[in-house]
mmCIF file of C-alpha atoms and ligand atoms in Angstrom:
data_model
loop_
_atom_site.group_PDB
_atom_site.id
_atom_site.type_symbol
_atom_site.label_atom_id
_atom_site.label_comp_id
_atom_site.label_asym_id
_atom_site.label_seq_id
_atom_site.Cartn_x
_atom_site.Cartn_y
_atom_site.Cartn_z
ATOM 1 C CA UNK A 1 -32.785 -22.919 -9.529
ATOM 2 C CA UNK A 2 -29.178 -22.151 -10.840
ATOM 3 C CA UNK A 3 -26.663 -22.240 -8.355
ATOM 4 C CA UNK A 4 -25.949 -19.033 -6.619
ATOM 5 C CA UNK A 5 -21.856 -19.291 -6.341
ATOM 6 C CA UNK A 6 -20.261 -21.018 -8.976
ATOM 7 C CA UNK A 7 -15.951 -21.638 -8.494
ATOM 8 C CA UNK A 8 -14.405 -19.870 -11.259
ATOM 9 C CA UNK A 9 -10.896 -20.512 -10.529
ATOM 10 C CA UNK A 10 -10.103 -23.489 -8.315
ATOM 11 C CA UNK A 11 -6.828 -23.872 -6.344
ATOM 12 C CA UNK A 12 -4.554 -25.965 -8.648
ATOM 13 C CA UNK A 13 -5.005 -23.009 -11.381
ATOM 14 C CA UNK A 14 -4.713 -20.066 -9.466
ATOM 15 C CA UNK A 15 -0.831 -21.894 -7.840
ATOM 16 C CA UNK A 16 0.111 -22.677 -11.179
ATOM 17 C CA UNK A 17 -0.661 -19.005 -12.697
ATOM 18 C CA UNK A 18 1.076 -17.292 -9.402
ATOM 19 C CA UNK A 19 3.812 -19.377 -10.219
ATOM 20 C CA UNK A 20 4.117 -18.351 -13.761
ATOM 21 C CA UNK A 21 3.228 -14.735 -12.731
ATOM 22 C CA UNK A 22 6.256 -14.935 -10.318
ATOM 23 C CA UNK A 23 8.676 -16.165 -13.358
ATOM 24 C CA UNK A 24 7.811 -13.220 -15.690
ATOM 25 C CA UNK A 25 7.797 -11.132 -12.835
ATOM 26 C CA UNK A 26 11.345 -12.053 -11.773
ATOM 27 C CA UNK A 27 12.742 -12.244 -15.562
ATOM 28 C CA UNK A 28 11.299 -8.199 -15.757
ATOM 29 C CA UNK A 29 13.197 -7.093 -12.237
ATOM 30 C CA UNK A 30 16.033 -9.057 -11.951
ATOM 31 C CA UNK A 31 18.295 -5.802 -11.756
ATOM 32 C CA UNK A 32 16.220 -3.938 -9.667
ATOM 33 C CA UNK A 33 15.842 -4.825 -5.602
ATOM 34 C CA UNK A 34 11.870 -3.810 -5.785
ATOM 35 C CA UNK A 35 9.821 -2.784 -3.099
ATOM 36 C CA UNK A 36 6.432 -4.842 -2.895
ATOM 37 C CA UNK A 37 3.317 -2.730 -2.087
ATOM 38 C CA UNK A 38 0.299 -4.888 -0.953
ATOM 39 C CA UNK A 39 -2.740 -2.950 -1.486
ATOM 40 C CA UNK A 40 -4.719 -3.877 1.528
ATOM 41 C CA UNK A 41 -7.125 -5.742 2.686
ATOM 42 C CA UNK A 42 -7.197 -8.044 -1.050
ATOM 43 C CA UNK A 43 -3.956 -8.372 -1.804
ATOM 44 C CA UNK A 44 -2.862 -10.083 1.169
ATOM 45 C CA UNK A 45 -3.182 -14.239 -0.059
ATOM 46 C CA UNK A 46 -2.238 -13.630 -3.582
ATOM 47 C CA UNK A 47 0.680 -11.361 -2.189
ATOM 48 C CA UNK A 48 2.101 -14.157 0.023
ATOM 49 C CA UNK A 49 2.144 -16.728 -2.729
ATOM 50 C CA UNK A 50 3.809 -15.066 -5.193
ATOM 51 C CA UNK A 51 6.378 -13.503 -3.332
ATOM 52 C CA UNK A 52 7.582 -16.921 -2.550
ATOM 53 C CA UNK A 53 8.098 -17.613 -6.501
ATOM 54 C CA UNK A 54 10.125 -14.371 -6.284
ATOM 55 C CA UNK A 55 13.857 -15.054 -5.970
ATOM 56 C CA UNK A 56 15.133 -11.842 -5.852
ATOM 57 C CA UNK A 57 15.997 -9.394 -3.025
ATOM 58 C CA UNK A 58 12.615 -7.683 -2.143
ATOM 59 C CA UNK A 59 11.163 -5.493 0.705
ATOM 60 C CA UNK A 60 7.969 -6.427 1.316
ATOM 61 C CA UNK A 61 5.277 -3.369 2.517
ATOM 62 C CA UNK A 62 1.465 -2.686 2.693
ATOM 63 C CA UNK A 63 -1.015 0.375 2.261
ATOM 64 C CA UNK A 64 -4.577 0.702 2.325
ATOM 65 C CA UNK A 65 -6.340 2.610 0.279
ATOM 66 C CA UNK A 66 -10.147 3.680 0.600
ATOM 67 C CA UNK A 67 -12.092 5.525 -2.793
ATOM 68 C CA UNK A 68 -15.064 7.343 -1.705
ATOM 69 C CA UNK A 69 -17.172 6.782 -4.862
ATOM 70 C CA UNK A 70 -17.227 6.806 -8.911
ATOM 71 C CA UNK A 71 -15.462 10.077 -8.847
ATOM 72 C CA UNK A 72 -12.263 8.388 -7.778
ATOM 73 C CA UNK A 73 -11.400 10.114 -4.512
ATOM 74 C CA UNK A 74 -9.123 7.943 -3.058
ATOM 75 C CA UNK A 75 -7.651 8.538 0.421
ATOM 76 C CA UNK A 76 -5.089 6.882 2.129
ATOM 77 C CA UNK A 77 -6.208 4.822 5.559
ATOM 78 C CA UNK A 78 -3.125 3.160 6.176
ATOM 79 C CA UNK A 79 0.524 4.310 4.614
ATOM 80 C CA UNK A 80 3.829 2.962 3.425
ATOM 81 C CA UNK A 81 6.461 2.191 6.422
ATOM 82 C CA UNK A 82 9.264 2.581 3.530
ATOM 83 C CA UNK A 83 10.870 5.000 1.195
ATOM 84 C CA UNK A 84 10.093 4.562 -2.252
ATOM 85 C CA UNK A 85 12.217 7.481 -3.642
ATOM 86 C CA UNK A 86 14.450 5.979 -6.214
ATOM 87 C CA UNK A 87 13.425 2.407 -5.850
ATOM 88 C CA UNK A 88 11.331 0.403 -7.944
ATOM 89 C CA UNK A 89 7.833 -0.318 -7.129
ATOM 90 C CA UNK A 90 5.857 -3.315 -7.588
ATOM 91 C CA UNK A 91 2.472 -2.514 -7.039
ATOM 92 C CA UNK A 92 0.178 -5.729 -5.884
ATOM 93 C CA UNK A 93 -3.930 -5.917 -6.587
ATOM 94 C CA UNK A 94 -6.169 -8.547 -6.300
ATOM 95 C CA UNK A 95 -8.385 -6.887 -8.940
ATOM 96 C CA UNK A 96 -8.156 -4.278 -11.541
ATOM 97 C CA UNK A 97 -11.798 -3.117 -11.950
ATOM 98 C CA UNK A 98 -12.527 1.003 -12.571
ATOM 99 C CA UNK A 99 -8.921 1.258 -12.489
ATOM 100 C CA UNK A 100 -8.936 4.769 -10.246
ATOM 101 C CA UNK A 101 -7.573 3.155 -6.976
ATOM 102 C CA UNK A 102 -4.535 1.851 -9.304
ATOM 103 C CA UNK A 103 -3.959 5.129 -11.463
ATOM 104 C CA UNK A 104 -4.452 7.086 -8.191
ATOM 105 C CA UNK A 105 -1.816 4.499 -6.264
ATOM 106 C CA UNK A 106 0.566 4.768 -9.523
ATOM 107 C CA UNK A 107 0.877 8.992 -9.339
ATOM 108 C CA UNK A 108 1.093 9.036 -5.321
ATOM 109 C CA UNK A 109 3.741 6.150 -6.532
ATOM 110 C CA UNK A 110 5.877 8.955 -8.661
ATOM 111 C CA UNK A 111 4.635 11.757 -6.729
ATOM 112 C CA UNK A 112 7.332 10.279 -3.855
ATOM 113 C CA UNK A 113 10.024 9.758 -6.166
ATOM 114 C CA UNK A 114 9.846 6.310 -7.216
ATOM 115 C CA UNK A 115 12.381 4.926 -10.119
ATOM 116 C CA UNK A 116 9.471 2.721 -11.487
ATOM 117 C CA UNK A 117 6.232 1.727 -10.724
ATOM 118 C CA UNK A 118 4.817 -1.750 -12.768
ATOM 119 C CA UNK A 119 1.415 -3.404 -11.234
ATOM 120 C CA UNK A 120 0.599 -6.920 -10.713
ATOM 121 C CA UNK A 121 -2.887 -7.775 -10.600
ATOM 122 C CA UNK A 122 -4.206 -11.530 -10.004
ATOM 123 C CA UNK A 123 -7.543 -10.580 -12.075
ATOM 124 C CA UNK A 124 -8.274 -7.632 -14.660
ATOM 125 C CA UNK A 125 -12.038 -6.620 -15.302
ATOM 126 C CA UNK A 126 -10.643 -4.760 -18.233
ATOM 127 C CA UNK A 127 -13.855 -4.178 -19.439
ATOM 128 C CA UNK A 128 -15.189 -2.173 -16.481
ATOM 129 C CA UNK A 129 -11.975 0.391 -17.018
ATOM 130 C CA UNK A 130 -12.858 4.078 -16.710
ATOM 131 C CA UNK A 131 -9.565 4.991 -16.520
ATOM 132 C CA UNK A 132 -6.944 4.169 -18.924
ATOM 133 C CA UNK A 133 -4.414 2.597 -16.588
ATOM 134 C CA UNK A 134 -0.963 0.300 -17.454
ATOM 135 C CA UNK A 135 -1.433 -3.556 -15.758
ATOM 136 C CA UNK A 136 1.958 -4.987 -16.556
ATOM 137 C CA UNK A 137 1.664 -8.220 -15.131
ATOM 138 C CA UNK A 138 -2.206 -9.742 -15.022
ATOM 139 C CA UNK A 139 -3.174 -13.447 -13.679
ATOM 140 C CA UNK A 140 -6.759 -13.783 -15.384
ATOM 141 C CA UNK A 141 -8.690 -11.491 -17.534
ATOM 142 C CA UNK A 142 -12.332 -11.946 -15.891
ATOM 143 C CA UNK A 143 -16.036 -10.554 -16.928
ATOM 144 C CA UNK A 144 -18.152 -8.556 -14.606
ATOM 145 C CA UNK A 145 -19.404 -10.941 -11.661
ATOM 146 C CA UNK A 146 -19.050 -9.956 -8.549
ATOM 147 C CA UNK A 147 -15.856 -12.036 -7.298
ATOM 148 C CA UNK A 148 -14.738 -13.690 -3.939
ATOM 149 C CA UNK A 149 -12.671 -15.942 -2.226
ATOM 150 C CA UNK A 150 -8.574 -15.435 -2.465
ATOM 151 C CA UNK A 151 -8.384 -11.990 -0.971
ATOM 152 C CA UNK A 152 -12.237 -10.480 -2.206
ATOM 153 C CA UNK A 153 -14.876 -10.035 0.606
ATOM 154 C CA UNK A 154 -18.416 -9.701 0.808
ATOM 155 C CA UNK A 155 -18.387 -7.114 4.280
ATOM 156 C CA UNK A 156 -15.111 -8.418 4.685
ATOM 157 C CA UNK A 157 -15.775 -11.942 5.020
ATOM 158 C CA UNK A 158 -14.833 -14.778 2.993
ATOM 159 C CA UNK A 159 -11.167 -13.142 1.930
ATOM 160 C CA UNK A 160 -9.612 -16.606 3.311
ATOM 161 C CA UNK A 161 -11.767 -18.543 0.991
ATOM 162 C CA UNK A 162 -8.571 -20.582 -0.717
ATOM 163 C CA UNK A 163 -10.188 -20.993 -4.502
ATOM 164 C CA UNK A 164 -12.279 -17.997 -6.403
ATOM 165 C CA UNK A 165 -16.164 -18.166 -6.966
ATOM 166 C CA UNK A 166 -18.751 -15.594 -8.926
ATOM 167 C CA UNK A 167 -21.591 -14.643 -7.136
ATOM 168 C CA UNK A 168 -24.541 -15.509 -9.589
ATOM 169 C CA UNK A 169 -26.984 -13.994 -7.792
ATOM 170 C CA UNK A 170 -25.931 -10.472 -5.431
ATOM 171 C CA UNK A 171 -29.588 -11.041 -3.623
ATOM 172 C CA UNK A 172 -28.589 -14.138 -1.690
ATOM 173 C CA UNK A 173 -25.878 -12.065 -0.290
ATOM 174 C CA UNK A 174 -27.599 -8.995 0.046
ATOM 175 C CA UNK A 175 -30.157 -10.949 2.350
ATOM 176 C CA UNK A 176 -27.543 -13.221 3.993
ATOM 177 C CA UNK A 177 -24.252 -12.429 4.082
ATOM 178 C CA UNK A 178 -23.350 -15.901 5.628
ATOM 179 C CA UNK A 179 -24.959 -17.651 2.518
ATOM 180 C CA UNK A 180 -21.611 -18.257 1.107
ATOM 181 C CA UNK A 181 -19.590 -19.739 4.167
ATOM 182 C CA UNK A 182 -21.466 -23.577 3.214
ATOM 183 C CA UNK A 183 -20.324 -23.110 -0.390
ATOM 184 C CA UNK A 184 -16.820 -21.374 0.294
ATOM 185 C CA UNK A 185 -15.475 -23.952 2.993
ATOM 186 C CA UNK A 186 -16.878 -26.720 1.314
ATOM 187 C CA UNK A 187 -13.679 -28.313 0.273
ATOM 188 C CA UNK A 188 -11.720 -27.621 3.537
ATOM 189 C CA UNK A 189 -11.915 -30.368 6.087
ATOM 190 C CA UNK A 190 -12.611 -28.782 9.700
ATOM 191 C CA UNK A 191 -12.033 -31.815 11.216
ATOM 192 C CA UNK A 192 -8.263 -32.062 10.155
ATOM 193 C CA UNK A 193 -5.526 -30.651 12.491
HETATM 194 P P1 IMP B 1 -11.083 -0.013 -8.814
HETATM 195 O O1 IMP B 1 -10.195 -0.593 -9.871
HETATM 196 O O2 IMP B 1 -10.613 1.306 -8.275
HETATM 197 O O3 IMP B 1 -12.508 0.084 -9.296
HETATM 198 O O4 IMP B 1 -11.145 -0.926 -7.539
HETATM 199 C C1 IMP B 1 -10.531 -2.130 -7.421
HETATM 200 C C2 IMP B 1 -10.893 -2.659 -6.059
HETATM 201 O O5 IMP B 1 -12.313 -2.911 -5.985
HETATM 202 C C3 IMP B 1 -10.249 -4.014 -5.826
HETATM 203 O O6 IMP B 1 -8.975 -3.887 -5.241
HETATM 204 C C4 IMP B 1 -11.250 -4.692 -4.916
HETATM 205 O O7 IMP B 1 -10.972 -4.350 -3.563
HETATM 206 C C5 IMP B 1 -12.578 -4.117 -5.308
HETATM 207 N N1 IMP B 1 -13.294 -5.042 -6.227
HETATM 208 C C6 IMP B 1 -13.504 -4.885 -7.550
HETATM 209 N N2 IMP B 1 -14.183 -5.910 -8.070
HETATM 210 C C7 IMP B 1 -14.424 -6.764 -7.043
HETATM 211 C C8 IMP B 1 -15.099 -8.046 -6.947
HETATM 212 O O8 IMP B 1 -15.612 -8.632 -7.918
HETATM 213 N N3 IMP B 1 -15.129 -8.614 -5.707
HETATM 214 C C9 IMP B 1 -14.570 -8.019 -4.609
HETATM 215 N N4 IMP B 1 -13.933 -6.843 -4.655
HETATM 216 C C10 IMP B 1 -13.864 -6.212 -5.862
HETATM 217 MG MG1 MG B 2 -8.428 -4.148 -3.280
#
């Protein structure tokens, strides 16, 4: 039988791309004092890595957003703790897939007055895109698997999960939602302190 979880991107590839990611980033905002919005709950470990290839004078906040179906409703569970009238924004995704959370996140963006709004996103399922949506920054273009590890759940585990891994077959999950935990911490050594 094929495997079930296959690592797509492994930890020494996703560092190096956040650190290119956060030298194009800073290049594009040098002038600008952004404010970083973490989209909650993915964004968080790709958010703390890149921010610390970011050497320029940022405020760092979160939202979470939750999009009742294919519709696009989004709603917002959690808001901003800052202003973002006349600042610039620079939104933060773990993945780009439909693209309505983002174009939703981008108008509320403007809607409060915000100088600029640019998105990072660590992956881009561009070919899943019903909306037609501007990702200025992207880490890895990626197909349609299902995706976790590095901020992406399954029922909200597995989000810690320091490398990324397609699920190859939804049914193992579906059945047991712990299947992945012998996989996913595989390569992390309990034992050490
Ligand atoms: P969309 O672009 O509005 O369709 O939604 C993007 C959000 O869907 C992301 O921020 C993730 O939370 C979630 N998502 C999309 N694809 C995946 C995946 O492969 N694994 C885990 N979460 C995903
Ligand atoms: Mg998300």
């Amino acid at each position: 039988m094929n495997a079930p979880f296959v690592e797509v991107i492994d930890r020494a590839a996703l560092q190096a791309r956040v650190t290119e990611l956060g030298r194009e980033i800073t290049i594009s905002m040098v002038e600008d004092d952004p404010v970083v919005v973490g989209v909650l709950k993915g964004s968080v470990p790709f958010l703390t890595d890149l921010t610390r290839h970011l050497p320029l004078t940022i405020e760092i906040d979160f939202l979470n957003l939750t999009r009742f179906g294919r519709e696009g409703r989004v709603s917002i569970a959690m808001d901003l703790s800052v202003s973002v009238e006349d600042r610039s924004v620079l939104i933060v995704e773990d993945i780009v897939d439909t693209g309505l959370t983002l174009a939703t996140l981008r108008k509320m963006l403007f809607a409060r007055g915000a100088s600029s709004v640019s998105t990072v996103a660590l992956l881009d399922k561009s070919t899943r895109r019903i909306v037609d949506v501007p990702v200025e920054h992207r880490g890895f273009e990626v197909g349609d698997e299902f995706l976790l590890g590095y901020g992406m759940d399954w029922q909200g585990r597995y989000r810690n999960v320091p490398s990324i891994w397609a699920v190859m077959d939804l049914s193992v999950l579906t059945s047991d939602p712990d299947a992945f935990g012998q996989h996913a911490f595989r390569q992390i050594d309990r034992s050490a302190g």
